[in-house]
GROMACS .gro file of C-alpha atoms in nm:
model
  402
    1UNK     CA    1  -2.240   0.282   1.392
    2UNK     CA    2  -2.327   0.162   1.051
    3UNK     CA    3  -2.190  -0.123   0.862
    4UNK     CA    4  -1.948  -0.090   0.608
    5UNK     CA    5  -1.888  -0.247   0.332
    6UNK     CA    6  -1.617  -0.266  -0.017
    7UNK     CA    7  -1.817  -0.303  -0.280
    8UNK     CA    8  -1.567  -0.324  -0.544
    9UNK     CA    9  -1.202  -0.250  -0.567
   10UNK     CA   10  -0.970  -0.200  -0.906
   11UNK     CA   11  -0.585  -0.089  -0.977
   12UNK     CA   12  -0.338  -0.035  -1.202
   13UNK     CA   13  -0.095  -0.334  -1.322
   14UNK     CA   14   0.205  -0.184  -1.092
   15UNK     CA   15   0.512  -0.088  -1.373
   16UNK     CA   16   0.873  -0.049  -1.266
   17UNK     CA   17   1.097   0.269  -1.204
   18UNK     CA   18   1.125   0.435  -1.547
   19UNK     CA   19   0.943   0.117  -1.695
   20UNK     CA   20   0.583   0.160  -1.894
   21UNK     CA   21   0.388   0.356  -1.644
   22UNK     CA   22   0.683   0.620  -1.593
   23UNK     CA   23   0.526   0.883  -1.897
   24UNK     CA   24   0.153   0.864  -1.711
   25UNK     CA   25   0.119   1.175  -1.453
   26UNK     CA   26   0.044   1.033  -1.104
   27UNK     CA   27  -0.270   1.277  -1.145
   28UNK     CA   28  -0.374   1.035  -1.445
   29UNK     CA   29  -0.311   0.740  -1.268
   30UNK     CA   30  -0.532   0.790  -1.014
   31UNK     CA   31  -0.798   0.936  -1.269
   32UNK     CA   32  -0.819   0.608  -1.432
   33UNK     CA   33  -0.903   0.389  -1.174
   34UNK     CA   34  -1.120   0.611  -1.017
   35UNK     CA   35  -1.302   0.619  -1.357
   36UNK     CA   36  -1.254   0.251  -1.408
   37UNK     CA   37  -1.423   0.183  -1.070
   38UNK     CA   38  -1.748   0.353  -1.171
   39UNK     CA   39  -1.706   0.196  -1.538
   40UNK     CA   40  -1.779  -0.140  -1.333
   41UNK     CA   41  -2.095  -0.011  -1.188
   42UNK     CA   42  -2.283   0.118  -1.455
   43UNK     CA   43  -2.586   0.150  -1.217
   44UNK     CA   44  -2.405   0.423  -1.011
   45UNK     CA   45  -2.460   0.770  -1.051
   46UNK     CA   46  -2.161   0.949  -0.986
   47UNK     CA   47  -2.349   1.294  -0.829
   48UNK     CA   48  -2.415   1.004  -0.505
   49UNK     CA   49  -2.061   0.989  -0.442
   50UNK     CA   50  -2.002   1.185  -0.118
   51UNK     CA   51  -1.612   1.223  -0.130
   52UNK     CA   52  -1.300   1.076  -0.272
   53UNK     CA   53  -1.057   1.039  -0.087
   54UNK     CA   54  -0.663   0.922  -0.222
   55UNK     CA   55  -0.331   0.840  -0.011
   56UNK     CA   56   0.016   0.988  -0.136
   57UNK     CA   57   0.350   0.993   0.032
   58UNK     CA   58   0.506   1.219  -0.191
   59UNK     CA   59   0.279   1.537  -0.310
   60UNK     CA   60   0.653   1.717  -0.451
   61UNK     CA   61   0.535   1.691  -0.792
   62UNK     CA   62   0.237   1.620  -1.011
   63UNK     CA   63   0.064   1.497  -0.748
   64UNK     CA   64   0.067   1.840  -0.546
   65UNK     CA   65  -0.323   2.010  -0.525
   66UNK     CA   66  -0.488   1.787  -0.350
   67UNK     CA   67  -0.433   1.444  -0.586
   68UNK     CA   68  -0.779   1.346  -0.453
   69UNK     CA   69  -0.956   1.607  -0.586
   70UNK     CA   70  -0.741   1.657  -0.903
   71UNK     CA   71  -0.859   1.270  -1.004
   72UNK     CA   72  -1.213   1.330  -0.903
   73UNK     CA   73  -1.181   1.643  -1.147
   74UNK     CA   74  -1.005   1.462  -1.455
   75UNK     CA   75  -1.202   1.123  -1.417
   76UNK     CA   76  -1.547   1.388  -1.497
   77UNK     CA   77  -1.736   1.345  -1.191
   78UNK     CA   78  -1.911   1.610  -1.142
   79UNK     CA   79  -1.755   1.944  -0.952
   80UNK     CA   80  -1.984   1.895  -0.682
   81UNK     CA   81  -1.802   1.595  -0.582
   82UNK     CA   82  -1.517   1.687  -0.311
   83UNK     CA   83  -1.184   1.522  -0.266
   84UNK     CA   84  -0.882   1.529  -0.046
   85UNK     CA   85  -0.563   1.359  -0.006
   86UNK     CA   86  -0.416   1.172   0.340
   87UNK     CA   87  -0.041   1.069   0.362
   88UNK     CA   88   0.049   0.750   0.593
   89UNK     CA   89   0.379   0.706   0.392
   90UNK     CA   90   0.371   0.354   0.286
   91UNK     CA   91   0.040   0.327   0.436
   92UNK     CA   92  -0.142   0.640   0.289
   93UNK     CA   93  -0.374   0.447   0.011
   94UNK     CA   94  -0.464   0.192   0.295
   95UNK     CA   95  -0.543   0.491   0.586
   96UNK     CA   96  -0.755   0.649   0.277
   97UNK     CA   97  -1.027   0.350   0.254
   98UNK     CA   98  -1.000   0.381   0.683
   99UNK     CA   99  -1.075   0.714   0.671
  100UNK     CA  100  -1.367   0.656   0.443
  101UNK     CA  101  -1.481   0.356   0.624
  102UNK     CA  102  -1.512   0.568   0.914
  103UNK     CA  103  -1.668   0.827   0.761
  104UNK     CA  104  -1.945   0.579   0.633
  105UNK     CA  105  -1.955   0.401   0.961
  106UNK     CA  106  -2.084   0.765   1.145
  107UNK     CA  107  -2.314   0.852   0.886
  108UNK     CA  108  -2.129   1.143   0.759
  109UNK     CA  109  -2.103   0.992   0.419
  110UNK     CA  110  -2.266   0.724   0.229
  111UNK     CA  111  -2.030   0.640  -0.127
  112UNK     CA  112  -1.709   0.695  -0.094
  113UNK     CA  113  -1.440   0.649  -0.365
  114UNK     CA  114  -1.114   0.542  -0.133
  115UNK     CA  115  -0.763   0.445  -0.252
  116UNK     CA  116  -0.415   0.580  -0.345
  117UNK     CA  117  -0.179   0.674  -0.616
  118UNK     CA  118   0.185   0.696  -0.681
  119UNK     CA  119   0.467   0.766  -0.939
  120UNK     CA  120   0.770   0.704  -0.777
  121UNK     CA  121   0.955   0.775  -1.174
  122UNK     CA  122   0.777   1.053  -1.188
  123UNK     CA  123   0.860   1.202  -0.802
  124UNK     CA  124   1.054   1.507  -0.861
  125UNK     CA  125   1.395   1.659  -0.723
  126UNK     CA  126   1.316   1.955  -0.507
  127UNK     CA  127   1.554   2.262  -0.400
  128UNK     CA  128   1.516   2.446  -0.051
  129UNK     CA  129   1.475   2.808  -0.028
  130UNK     CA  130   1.831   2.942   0.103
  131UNK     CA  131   1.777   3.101   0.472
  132UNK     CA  132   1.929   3.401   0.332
  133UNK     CA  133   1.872   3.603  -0.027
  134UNK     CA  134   2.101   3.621  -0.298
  135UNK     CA  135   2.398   3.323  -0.156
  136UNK     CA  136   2.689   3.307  -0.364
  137UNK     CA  137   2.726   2.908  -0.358
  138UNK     CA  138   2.576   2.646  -0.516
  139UNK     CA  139   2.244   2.518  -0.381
  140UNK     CA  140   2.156   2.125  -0.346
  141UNK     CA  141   1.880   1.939  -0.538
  142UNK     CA  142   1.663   1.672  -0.323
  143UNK     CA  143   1.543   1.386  -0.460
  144UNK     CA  144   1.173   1.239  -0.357
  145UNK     CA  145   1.169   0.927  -0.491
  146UNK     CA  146   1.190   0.760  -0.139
  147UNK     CA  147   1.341   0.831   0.224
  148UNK     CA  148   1.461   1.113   0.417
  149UNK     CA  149   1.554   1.439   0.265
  150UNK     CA  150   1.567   1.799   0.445
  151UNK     CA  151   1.595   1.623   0.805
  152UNK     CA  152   1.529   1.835   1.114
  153UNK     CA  153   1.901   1.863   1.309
  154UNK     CA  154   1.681   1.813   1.602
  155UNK     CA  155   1.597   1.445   1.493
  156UNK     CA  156   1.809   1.212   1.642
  157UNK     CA  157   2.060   1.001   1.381
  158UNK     CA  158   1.939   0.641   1.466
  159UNK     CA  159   1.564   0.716   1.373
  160UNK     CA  160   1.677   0.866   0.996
  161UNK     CA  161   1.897   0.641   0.846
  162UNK     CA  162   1.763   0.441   0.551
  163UNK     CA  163   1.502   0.179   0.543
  164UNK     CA  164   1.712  -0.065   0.441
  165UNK     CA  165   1.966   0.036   0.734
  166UNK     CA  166   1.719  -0.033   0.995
  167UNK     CA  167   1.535  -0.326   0.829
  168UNK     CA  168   1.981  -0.494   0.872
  169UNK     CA  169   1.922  -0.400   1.235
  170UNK     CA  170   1.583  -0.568   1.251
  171UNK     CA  171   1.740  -0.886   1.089
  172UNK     CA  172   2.012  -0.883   1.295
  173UNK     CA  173   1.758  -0.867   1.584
  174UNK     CA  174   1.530  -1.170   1.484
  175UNK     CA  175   1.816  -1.403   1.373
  176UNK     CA  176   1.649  -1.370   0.986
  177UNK     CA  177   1.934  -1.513   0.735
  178UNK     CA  178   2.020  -1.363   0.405
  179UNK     CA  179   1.897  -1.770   0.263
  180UNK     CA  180   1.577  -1.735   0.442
  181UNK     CA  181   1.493  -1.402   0.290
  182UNK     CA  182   1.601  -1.464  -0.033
  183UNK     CA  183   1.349  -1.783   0.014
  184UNK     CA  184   1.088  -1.580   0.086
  185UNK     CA  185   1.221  -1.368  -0.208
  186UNK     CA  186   1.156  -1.616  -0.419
  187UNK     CA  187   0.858  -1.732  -0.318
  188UNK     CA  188   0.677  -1.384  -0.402
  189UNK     CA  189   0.763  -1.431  -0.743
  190UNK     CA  190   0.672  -1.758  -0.804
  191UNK     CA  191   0.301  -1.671  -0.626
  192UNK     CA  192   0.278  -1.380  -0.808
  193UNK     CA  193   0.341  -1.530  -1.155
  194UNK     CA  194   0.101  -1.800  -1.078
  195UNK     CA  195  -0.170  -1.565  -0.940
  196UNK     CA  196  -0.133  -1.370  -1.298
  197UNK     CA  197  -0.102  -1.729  -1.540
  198UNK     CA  198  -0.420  -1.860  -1.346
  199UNK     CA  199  -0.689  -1.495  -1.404
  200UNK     CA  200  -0.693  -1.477  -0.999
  201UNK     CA  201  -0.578  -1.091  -0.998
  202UNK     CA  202  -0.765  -1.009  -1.340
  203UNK     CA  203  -1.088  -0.930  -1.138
  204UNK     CA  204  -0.913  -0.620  -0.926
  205UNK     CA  205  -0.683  -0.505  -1.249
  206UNK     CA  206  -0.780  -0.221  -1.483
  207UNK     CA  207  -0.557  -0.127  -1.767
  208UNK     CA  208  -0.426   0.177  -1.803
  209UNK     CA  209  -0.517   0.405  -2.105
  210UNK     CA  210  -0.238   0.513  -2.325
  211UNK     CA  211  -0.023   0.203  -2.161
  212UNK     CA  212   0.046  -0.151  -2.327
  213UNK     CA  213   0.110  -0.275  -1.942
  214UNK     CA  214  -0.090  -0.605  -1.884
  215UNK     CA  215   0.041  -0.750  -1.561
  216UNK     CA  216   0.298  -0.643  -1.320
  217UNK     CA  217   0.613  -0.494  -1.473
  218UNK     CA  218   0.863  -0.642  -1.150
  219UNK     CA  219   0.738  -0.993  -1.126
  220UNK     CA  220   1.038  -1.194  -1.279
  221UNK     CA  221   0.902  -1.579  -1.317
  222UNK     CA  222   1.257  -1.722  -1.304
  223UNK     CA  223   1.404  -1.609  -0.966
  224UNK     CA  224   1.497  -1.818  -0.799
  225UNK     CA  225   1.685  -1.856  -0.429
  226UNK     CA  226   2.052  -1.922  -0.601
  227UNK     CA  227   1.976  -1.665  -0.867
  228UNK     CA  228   1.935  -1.416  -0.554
  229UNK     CA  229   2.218  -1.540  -0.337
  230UNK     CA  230   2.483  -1.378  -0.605
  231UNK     CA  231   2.352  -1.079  -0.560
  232UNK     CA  232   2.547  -0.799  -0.335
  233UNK     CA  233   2.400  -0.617  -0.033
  234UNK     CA  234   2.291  -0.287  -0.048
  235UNK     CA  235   2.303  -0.132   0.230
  236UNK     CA  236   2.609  -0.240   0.467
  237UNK     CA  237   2.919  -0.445   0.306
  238UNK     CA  238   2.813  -0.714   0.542
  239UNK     CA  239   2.488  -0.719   0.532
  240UNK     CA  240   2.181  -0.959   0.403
  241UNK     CA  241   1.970  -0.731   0.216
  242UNK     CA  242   1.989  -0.696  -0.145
  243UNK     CA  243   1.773  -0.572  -0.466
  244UNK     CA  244   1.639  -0.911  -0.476
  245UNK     CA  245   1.532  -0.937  -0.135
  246UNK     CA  246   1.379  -0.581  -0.104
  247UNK     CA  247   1.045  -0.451  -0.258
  248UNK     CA  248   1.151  -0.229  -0.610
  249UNK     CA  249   1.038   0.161  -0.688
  250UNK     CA  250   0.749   0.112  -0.888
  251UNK     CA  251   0.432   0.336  -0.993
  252UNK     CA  252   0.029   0.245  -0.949
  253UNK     CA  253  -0.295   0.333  -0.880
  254UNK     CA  254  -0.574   0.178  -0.685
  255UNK     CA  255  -0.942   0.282  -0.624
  256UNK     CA  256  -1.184   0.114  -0.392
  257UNK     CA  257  -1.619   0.164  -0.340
  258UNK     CA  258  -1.671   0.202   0.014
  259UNK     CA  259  -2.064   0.211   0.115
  260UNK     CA  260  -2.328   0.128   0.356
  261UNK     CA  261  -2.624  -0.152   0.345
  262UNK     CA  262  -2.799   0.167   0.205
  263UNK     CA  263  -2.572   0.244  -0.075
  264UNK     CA  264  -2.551  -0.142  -0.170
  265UNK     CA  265  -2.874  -0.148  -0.219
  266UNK     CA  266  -2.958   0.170  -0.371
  267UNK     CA  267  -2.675   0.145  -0.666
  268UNK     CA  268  -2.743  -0.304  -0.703
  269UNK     CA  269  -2.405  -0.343  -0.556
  270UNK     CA  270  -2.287  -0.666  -0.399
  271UNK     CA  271  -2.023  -0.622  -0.107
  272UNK     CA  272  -1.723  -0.806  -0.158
  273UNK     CA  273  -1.648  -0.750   0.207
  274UNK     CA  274  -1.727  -0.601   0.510
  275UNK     CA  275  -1.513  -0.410   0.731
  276UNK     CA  276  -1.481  -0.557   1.108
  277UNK     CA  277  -1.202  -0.295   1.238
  278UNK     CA  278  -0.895  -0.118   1.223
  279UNK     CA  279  -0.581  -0.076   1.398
  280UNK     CA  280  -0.254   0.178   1.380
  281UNK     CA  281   0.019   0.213   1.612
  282UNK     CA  282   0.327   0.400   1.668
  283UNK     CA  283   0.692   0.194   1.708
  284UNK     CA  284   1.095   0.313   1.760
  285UNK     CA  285   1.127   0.472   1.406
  286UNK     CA  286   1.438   0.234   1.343
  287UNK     CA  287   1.196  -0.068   1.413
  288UNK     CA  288   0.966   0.083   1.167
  289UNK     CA  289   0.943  -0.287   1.002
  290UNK     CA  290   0.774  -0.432   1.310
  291UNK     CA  291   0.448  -0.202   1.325
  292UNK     CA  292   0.255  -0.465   1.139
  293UNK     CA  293   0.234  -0.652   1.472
  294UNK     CA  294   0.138  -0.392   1.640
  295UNK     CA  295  -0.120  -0.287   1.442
  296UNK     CA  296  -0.304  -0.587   1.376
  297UNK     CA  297  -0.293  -0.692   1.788
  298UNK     CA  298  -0.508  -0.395   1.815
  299UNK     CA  299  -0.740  -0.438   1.531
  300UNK     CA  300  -0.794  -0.834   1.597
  301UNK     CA  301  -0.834  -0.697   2.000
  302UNK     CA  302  -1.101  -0.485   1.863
  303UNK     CA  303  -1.247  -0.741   1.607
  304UNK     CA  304  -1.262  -1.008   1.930
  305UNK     CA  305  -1.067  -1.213   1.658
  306UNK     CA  306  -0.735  -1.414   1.719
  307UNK     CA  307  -0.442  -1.482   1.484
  308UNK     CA  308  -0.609  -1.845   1.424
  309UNK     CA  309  -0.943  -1.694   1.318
  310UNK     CA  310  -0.740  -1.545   0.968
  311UNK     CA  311  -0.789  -1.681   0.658
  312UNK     CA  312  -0.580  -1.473   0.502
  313UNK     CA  313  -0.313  -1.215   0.529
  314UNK     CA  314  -0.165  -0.928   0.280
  315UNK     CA  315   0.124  -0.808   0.455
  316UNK     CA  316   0.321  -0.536   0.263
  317UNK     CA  317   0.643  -0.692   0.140
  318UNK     CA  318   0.930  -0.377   0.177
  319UNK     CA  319   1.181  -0.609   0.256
  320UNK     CA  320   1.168  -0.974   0.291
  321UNK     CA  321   1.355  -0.953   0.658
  322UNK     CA  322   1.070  -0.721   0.766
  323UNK     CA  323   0.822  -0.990   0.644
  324UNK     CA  324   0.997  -1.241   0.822
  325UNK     CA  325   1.073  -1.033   1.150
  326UNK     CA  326   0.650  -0.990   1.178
  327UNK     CA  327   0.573  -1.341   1.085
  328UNK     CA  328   0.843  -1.483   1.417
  329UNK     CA  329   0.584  -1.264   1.649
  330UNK     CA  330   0.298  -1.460   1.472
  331UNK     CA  331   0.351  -1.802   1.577
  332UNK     CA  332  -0.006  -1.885   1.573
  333UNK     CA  333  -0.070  -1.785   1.206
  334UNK     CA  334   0.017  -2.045   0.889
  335UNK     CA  335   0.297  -1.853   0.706
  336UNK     CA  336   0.086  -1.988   0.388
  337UNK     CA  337  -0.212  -1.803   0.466
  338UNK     CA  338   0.015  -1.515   0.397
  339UNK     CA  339   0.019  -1.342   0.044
  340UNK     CA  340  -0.077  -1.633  -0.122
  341UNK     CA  341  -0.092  -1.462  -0.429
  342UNK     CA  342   0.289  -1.290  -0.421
  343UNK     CA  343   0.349  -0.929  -0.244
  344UNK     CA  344   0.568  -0.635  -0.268
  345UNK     CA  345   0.893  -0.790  -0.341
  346UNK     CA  346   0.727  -0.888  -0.663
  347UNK     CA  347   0.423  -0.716  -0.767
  348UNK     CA  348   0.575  -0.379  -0.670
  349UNK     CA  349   0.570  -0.088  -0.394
  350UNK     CA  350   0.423   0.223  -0.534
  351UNK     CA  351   0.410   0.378  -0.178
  352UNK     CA  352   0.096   0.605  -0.259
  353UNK     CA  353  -0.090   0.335  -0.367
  354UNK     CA  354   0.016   0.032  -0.173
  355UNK     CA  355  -0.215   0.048   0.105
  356UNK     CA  356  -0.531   0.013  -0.098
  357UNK     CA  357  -0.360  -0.260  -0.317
  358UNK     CA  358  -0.341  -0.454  -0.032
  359UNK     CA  359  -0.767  -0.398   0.071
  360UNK     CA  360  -0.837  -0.468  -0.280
  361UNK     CA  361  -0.675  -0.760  -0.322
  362UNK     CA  362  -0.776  -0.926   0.005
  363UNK     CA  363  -1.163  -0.826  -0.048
  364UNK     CA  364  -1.166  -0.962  -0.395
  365UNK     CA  365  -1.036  -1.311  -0.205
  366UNK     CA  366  -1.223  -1.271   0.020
  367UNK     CA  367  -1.570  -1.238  -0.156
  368UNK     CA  368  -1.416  -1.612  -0.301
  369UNK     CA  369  -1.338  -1.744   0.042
  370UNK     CA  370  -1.535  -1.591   0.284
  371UNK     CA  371  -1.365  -1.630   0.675
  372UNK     CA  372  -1.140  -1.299   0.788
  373UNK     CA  373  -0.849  -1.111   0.628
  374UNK     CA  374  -0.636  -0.902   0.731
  375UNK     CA  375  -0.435  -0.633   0.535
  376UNK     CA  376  -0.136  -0.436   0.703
  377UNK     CA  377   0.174  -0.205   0.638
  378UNK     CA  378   0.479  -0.144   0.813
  379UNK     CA  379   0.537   0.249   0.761
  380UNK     CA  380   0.863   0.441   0.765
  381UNK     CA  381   0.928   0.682   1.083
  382UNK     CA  382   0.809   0.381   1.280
  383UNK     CA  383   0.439   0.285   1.217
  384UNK     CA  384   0.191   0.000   1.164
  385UNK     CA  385  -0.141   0.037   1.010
  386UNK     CA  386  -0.395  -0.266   0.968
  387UNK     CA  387  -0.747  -0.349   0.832
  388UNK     CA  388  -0.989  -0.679   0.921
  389UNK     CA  389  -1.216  -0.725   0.667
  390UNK     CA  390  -1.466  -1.061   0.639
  391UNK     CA  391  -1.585  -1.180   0.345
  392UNK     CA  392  -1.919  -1.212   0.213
  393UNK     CA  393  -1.901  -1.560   0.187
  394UNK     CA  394  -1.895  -1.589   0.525
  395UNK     CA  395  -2.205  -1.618   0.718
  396UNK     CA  396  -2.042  -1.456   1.123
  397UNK     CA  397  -2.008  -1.146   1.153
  398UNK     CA  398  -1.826  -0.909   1.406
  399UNK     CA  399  -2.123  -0.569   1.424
  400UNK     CA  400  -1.975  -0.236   1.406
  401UNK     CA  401  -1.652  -0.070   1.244
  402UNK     CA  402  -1.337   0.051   1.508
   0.00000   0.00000   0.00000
């Protein structure tokens, strides 16, 4: 098994439900940072890349035709470059760079272009065939945006009702307050806003062409814990998750390098990180929010790493209870170590694209800091997926990729 590396890593500033990324075609979206990523390494001919590969959850709309290939079409590599699309759900842009890592790991593949894409303003309504012709009645439109729609009758009713229905039960289960997760609310914000005033996510951002966007339409620098305590719940009359506490509907793009030591030094690329191993795992679908743990006991098994060997964590932020919930089964980790630079709640959950965010962002820190990371997603339908990468500041290294 060979070595694997991220040599570079680039998205989108994430924009808001109908906000300035909502007139860009998901297809475009992903185009541009795929074509931003090889911008960055001029050196790179683009005929060397062996496959691009791009996470989705939806695929309804403009993203239908195999995404992957459509951006590896309108970004002009050439047509002898293949591409194909996975879907994880929330996970898909992060189980993309995995399944390119692996790829790279057995040889099959050398370059890889790995991330994930997704216009959640853009996700369209979509109307079942009737099961017989010509039915007098009026037929139902299904929107795509996010959740269930068209549920199998054979699935049973406590494994499809809404995220934010099972992330109350999680709460509930973990003793998580509605003051502790607008807290941790708050505290996304306030990292993110500082990450973006101090130039420490300008490294991984690429703008995007035709858009005025400049940093991350959700972050709000004034939120505050009171501001988010008048807020109602959403999902239950008595519950303790709100807007404020819950990541938004947003659209974005991300694009990562994935090569070996033979690639780096072929194209004069420096790593930012190498990958040490991988981990997925399948939970209750209610408890979707607690996969993370899951997932990353298997990778760090794998890695021969322990919670206290992290230097850093992106956890995806859907809903501050589910960040909270993961973080009481980590008692050995420094809640400070994770998303130090803001997560979900503020930057934004483009679902498509989240995933490879995550890698990005915890390379690029990682090429600063050196020591292990870990990225990780909780996944609707009840699934964790996780990455360990280790910086290339760091001199230890774990050999081989799981």
């Amino acid at each position: 098994m060979k070595d694997v590396y991220i040599a570079d890593a680039v998205r989108t500033p994430i924009g808001r439900y109908g906000g300035a990324l909502a007139s860009v075609r998901p297809d475009d979206l992903a185009a541009g940072v795929v074509r931003a990523l090889l911008d960055r390494s001029p050196g790179l001919d683009p005929a060397r890349i062996d496959d691009v590969v791009l996470g989705a959850a939806n695929g309804a709309g403009e993203d239908n035709r195999n995404v992957g290939r459509m951006a590896a079409l309108l970004a002009g590599l050439p047509v002898t470059v293949p591409g194909a699309t996975v879907n994880r759900l929330c996970a898909s842009g992060l189980e993309a760079v995995i399944q390119a890592a692996r790829a790279v790991a057995v040889g099959d593949a050398s370059l890889v272009v790995a991330g994930g894409v997704e216009s959640m303003s853009r996700a369209p309504w979509v109307l079942p065939k009737p099961e017989r012709a010509y039915p007098r009645g009026h037929e139902q439109l299904h929107s795509t945006t996010l959740g269930w729609r068209l549920v199998n009758p054979r699935m049973p009713d406590r494994w499809t009702v809404s995220l934010g229905e099972a992330t109350e039960a999680l709460a509930a289960r973990y003793g998580v307050t509605r003051e502790a997760q607008d807290e941790y609310a708050a505290r996304s914000h306030r990292l993110a806003d500082q990450a973006w005033r101090t130039g420490a996510l300008e490294a991984e951002t690429a703008l995007v062409e035709g858009s005025d966007l400049t940093g991350d339409e959700s972050i709000r620098p004034d939120t505050s814990p009171q501001g988010l305590a008048r807020l109602r719940p959403a999902f239950t009359a008595e519950g303790t998750i709100t807007a404020g506490n819950s990541s938004p509907l947003n659209d974005g793009a991300a694009a990562l390098l994935v090569t070996d030591a033979e690639g780096l030094a072929e194209h004069g690329l420096r790593p930012l990180a190498r990958v040490v191993s991988t981990g997925v795992a399948g939970v209750d679908p209610v408890s979707f929010g607690i996969g993370p743990v899951h997932a990353v006991a298997k990778a760090l098994d794998r890695a021969k790493l322990s919670l206290g060997d992290l230097a850093t964590v992106e956890l995806n932020e859907a809903f501050a209870a589910q960040v909270l919930a993961c973080m009481a089964e980590w008692p050995g980790l420094d809640p400070e170590l994770v998303n130090p630079a803001g997560g979900a709640i503020a930057i934004g959950h483009p679902l498509g694209c989240s995933g490879a965010r995550l890698a990005g962002t915890l390379a690029h820190r990682l090429s600063r800091t050196g020591g292990y990371g870990v990225a990780t997603l909780c996944i609707g339908v009840g699934q964790g997926l996780a990455l360990v990468l280790e910086g290339t500041g760091s001199t230890e290294g774990t050999e081989g990729t799981s």
